[in-house]
Coordinates of C-alpha atoms and ligand atoms in Angstrom, one line a residue:
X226 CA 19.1 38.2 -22.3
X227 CA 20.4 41.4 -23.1
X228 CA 18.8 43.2 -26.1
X229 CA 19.9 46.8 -27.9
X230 CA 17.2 47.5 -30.9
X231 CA 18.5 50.7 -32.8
X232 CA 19.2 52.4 -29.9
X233 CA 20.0 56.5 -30.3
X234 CA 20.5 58.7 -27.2
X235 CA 22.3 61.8 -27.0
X236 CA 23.4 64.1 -24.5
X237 CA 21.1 67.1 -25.1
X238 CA 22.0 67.8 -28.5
X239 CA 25.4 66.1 -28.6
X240 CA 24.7 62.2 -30.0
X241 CA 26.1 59.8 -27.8
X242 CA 24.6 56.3 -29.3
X243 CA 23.5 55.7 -32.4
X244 CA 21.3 53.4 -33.9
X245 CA 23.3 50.9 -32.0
X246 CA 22.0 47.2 -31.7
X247 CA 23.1 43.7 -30.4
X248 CA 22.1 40.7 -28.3
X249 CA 23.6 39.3 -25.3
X250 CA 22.2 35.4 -24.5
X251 CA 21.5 34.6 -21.1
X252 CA 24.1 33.2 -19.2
X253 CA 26.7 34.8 -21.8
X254 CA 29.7 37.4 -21.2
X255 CA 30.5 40.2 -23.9
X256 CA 33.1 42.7 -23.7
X257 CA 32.3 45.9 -25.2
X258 CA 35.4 47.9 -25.8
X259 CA 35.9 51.3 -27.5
X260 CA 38.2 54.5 -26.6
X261 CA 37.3 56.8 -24.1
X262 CA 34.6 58.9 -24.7
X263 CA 32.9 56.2 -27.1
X264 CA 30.0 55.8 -25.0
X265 CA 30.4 52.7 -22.9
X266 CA 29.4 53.7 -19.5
X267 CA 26.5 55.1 -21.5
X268 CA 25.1 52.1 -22.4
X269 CA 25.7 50.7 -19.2
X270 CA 23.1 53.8 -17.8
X271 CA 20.6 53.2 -20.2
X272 CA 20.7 49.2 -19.0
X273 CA 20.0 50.2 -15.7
X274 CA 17.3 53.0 -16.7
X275 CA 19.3 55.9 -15.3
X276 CA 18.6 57.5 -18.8
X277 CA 16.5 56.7 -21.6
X278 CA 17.1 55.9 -25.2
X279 CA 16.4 58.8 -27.8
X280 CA 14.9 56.0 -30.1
X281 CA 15.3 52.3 -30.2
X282 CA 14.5 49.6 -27.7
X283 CA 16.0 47.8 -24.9
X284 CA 15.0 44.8 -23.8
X285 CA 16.1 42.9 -20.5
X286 CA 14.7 39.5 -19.9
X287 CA 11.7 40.0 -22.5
X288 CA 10.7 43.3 -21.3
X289 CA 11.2 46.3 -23.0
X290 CA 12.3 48.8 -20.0
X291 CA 12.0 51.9 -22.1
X292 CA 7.8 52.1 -21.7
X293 CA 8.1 50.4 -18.5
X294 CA 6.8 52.3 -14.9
X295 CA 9.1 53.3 -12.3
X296 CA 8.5 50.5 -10.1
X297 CA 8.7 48.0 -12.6
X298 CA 12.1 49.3 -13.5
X299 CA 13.2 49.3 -9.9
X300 CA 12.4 45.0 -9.9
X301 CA 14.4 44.8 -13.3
X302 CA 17.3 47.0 -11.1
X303 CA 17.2 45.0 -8.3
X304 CA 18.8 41.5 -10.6
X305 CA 21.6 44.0 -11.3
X306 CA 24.9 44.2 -9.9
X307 CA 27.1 47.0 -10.9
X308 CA 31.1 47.5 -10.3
X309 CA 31.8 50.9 -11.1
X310 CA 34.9 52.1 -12.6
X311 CA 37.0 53.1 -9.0
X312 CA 35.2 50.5 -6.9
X313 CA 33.1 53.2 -5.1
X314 CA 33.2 51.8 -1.5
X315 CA 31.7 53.6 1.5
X316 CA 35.0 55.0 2.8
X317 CA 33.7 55.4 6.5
X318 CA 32.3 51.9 6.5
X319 CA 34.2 48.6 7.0
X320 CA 34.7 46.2 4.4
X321 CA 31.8 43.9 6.6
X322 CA 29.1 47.0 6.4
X323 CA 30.1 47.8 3.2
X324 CA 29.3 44.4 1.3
X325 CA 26.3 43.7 3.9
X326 CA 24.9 47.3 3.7
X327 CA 22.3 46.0 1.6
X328 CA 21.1 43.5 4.1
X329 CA 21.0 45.8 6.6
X330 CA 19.2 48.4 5.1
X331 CA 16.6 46.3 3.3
X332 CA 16.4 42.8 4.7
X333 CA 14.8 41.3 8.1
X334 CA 18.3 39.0 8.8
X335 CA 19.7 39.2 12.0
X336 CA 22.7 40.8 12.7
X337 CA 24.8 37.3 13.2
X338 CA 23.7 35.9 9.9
X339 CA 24.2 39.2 7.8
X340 CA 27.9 38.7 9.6
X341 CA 27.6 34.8 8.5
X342 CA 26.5 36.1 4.9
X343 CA 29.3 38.4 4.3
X344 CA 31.8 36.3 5.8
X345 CA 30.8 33.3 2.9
X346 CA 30.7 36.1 0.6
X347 CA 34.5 36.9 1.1
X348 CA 35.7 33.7 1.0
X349 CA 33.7 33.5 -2.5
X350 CA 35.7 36.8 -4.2
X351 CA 39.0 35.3 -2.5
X352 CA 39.0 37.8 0.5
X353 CA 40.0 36.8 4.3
X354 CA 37.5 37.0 6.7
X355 CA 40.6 38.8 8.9
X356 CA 39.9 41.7 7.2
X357 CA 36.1 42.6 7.8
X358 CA 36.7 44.9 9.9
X359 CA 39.1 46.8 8.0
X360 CA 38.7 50.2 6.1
X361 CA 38.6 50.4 2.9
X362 CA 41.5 52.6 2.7
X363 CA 43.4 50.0 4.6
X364 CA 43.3 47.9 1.1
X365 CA 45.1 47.5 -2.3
X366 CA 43.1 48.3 -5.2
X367 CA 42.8 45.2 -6.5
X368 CA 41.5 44.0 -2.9
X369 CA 39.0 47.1 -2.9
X370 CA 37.9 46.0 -6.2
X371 CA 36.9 42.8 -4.9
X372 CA 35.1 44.0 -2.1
X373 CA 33.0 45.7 -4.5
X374 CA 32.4 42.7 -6.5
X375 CA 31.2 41.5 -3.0
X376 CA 29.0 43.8 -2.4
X377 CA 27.2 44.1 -5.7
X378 CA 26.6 40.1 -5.4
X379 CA 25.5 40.4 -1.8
X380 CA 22.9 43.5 -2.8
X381 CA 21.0 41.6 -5.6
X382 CA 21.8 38.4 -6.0
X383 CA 22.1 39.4 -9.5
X384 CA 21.1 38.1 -13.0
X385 CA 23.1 40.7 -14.6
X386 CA 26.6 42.0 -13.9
X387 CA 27.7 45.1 -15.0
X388 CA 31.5 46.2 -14.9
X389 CA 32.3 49.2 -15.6
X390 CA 36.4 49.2 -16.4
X391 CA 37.6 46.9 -13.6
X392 CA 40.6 46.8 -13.9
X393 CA 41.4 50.3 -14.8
X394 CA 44.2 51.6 -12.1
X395 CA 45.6 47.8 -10.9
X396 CA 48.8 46.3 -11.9
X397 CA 48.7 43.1 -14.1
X398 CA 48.6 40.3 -11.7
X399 CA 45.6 42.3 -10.1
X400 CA 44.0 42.4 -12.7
X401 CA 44.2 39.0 -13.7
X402 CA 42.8 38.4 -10.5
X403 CA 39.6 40.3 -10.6
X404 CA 39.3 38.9 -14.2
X405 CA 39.6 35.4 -13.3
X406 CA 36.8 36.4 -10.6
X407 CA 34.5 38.0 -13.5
X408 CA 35.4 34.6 -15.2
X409 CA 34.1 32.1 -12.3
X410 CA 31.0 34.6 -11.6
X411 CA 29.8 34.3 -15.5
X412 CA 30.5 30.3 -15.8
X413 CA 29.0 28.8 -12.6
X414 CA 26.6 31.5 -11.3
X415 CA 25.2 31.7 -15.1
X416 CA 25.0 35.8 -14.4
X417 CA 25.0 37.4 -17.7
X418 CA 27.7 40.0 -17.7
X419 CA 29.0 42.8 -19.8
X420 CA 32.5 44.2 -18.7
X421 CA 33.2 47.4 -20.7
X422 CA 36.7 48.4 -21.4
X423 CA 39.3 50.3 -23.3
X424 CA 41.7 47.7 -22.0
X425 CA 41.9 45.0 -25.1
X426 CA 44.2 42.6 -23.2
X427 CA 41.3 42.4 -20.3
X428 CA 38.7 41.3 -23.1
X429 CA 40.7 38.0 -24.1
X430 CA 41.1 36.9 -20.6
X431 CA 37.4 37.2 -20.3
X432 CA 35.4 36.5 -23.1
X433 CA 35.0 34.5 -26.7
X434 CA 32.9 37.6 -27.9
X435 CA 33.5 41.4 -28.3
X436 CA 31.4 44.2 -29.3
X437 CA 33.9 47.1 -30.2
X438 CA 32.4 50.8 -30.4
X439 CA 33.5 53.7 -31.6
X440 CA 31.5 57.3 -31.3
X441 CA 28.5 55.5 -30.2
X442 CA 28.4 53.2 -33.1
X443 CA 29.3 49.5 -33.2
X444 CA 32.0 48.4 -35.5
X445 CA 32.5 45.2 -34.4
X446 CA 30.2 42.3 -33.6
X447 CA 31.9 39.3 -33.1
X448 CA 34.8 37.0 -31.8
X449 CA 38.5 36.5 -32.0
X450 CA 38.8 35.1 -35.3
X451 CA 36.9 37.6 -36.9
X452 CA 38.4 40.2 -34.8
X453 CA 41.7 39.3 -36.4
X454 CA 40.2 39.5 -39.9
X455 CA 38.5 42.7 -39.7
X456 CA 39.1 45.0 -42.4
X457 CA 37.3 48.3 -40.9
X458 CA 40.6 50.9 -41.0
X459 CA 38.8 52.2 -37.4
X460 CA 39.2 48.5 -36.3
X461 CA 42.4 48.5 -37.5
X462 CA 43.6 51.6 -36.2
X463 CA 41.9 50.5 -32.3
X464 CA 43.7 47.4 -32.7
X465 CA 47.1 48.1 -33.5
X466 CA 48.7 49.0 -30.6
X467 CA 47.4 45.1 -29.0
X468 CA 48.7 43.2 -32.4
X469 CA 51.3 41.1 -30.2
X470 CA 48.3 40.2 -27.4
X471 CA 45.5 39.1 -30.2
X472 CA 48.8 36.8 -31.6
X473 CA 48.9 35.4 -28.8
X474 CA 45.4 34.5 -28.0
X475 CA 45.3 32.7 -31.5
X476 CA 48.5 30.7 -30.5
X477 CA 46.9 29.4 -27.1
X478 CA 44.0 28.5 -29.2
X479 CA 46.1 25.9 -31.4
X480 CA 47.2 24.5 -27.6
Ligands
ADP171 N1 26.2 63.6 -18.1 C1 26.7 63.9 -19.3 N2 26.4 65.1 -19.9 C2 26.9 65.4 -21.1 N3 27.8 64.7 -21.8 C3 28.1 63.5 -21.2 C4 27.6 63.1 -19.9 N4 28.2 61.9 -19.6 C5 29.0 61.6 -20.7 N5 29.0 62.5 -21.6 C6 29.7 62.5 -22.9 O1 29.2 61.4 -23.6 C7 30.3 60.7 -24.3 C8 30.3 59.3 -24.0 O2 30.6 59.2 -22.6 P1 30.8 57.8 -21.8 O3 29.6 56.9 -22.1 O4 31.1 58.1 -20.4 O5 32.1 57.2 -22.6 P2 33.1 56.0 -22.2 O6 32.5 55.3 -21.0 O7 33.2 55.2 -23.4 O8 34.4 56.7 -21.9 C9 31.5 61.5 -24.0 O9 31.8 62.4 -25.0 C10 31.2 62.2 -22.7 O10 31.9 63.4 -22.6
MG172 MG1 33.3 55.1 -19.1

């Protein structure tokens, strides 16, 4: 569970959040979209305690990380996985050492069964194993993307996913690809996910539910239907340029 409580934070004296709340369920996927510069990746900080809230709460499992010590926060950050925006590979490390850097660093595995480990984990985000020893430069961006899906699975065996605009910068079919991926993570590995985006089509192919911000404030809490039947002119406005996509959702839901 995922919890926001009147959360306010600003950026020195420029307000970033504010007074922002909602709830997440365990096992559950939200989309929170918004325009640039709404604050999205901000919330995604304050989730993994990079920065703290101005006021408010945020709870993760039960516990409130905004009193908690360092170390504590550092467990809670472990059952995290994060895919940042450009997919933020090591670009001098292989695609194996990349997704079983983690392993290496920090676990006593051997060598052969990290190898074993990463192996499974590519065949899981719909990699071949030919290309573990490839650089990531080698790949497409939609591959790359993937890797780092890979890697933040292989790193924490998270409870919590966080995407940060992953699909920015891939074509369609790409996309669709990863999204799918975000899809299979969230239903059978019960990983409670947020994707944050200010790419609307994205947030049908993945979720029932959408949290839509704008200047730090939530407008919308809610799902499709109401989507369609919000009245909120900044709604509105946010929406209009994705009128024919939300149609369309609707008519597959009458399939
Ligand atoms: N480190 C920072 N210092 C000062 N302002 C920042 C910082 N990071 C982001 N901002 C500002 O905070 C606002 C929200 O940013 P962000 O959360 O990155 O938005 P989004 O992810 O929705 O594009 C923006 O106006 C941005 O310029
Ligand atoms: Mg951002």
């Amino acid at each position: 569970m995922i919890e926001f409580r009147n959360v306010s934070f600003s950026y020195g004296d420029k307000p970033v959040l504010e007074n922002l709340s909602f709830r997440i369920p365990t096992g559950e996927a939200r989309v929170i979209m918004g325009q640039s510069g709404s604050g999205k990746s901000t919330i995604l900080r304050l989730i993994l305690g990079l920065a703290k809230p101005d006021e408010g709460d945020i709870l993760i499992e039960d516990t409130n990380i905004c009193g908690v010590r360092p170390r504590v926060l550092r467990e809670i950050r472990k059952r995290i996985g994060m895919v940042f925006q450009d997919g933020a590979l090591f670009d001098s490390m292989t695609v194996g050492e990349n997704i079983g850097y983690y392993l290496l660093e920090h676990s006593k595995m051997r060598f052969d069964e990290i190898g074993e480990k990463v192996r499974e984990m590519l065949g899981f985000v719909g990699l071949s194993e030919d290309i573990i020893d490839k650089l990531p430069d080698e790949l497409s961006g939609g591959m790359q993307r993937r890797v780092a899906i890979g890697r933040a699975l292989l790193s924490t065996d998270p409870k919590i996913m966080l995407y940060d605009e992953p699909t920015t910068g891939l074509d369609p079919s790409m996309a669709s690809n990863i999204l799918s991926l975000i899809n299979r993570l969230t239903e059978f590995k019960k990983v409670t996910s947020i994707i944050v985006t200010h790419q609307i089509a994205d947030a049908f192919e993945i979720s029932k539910k959408f949290i839509v911000i704008d200047s730090g404030k939530s407008i919308f809490d809610g799902d499709i239907t109401q989507l369609r039947q919000a009245d909120d002119s900044r709604i509105v406005e946010f929406l209009k340029p994705f009128r024919d996509s939300i149609a369309n959702v609707q008519k597959n839901e009458f399939i």
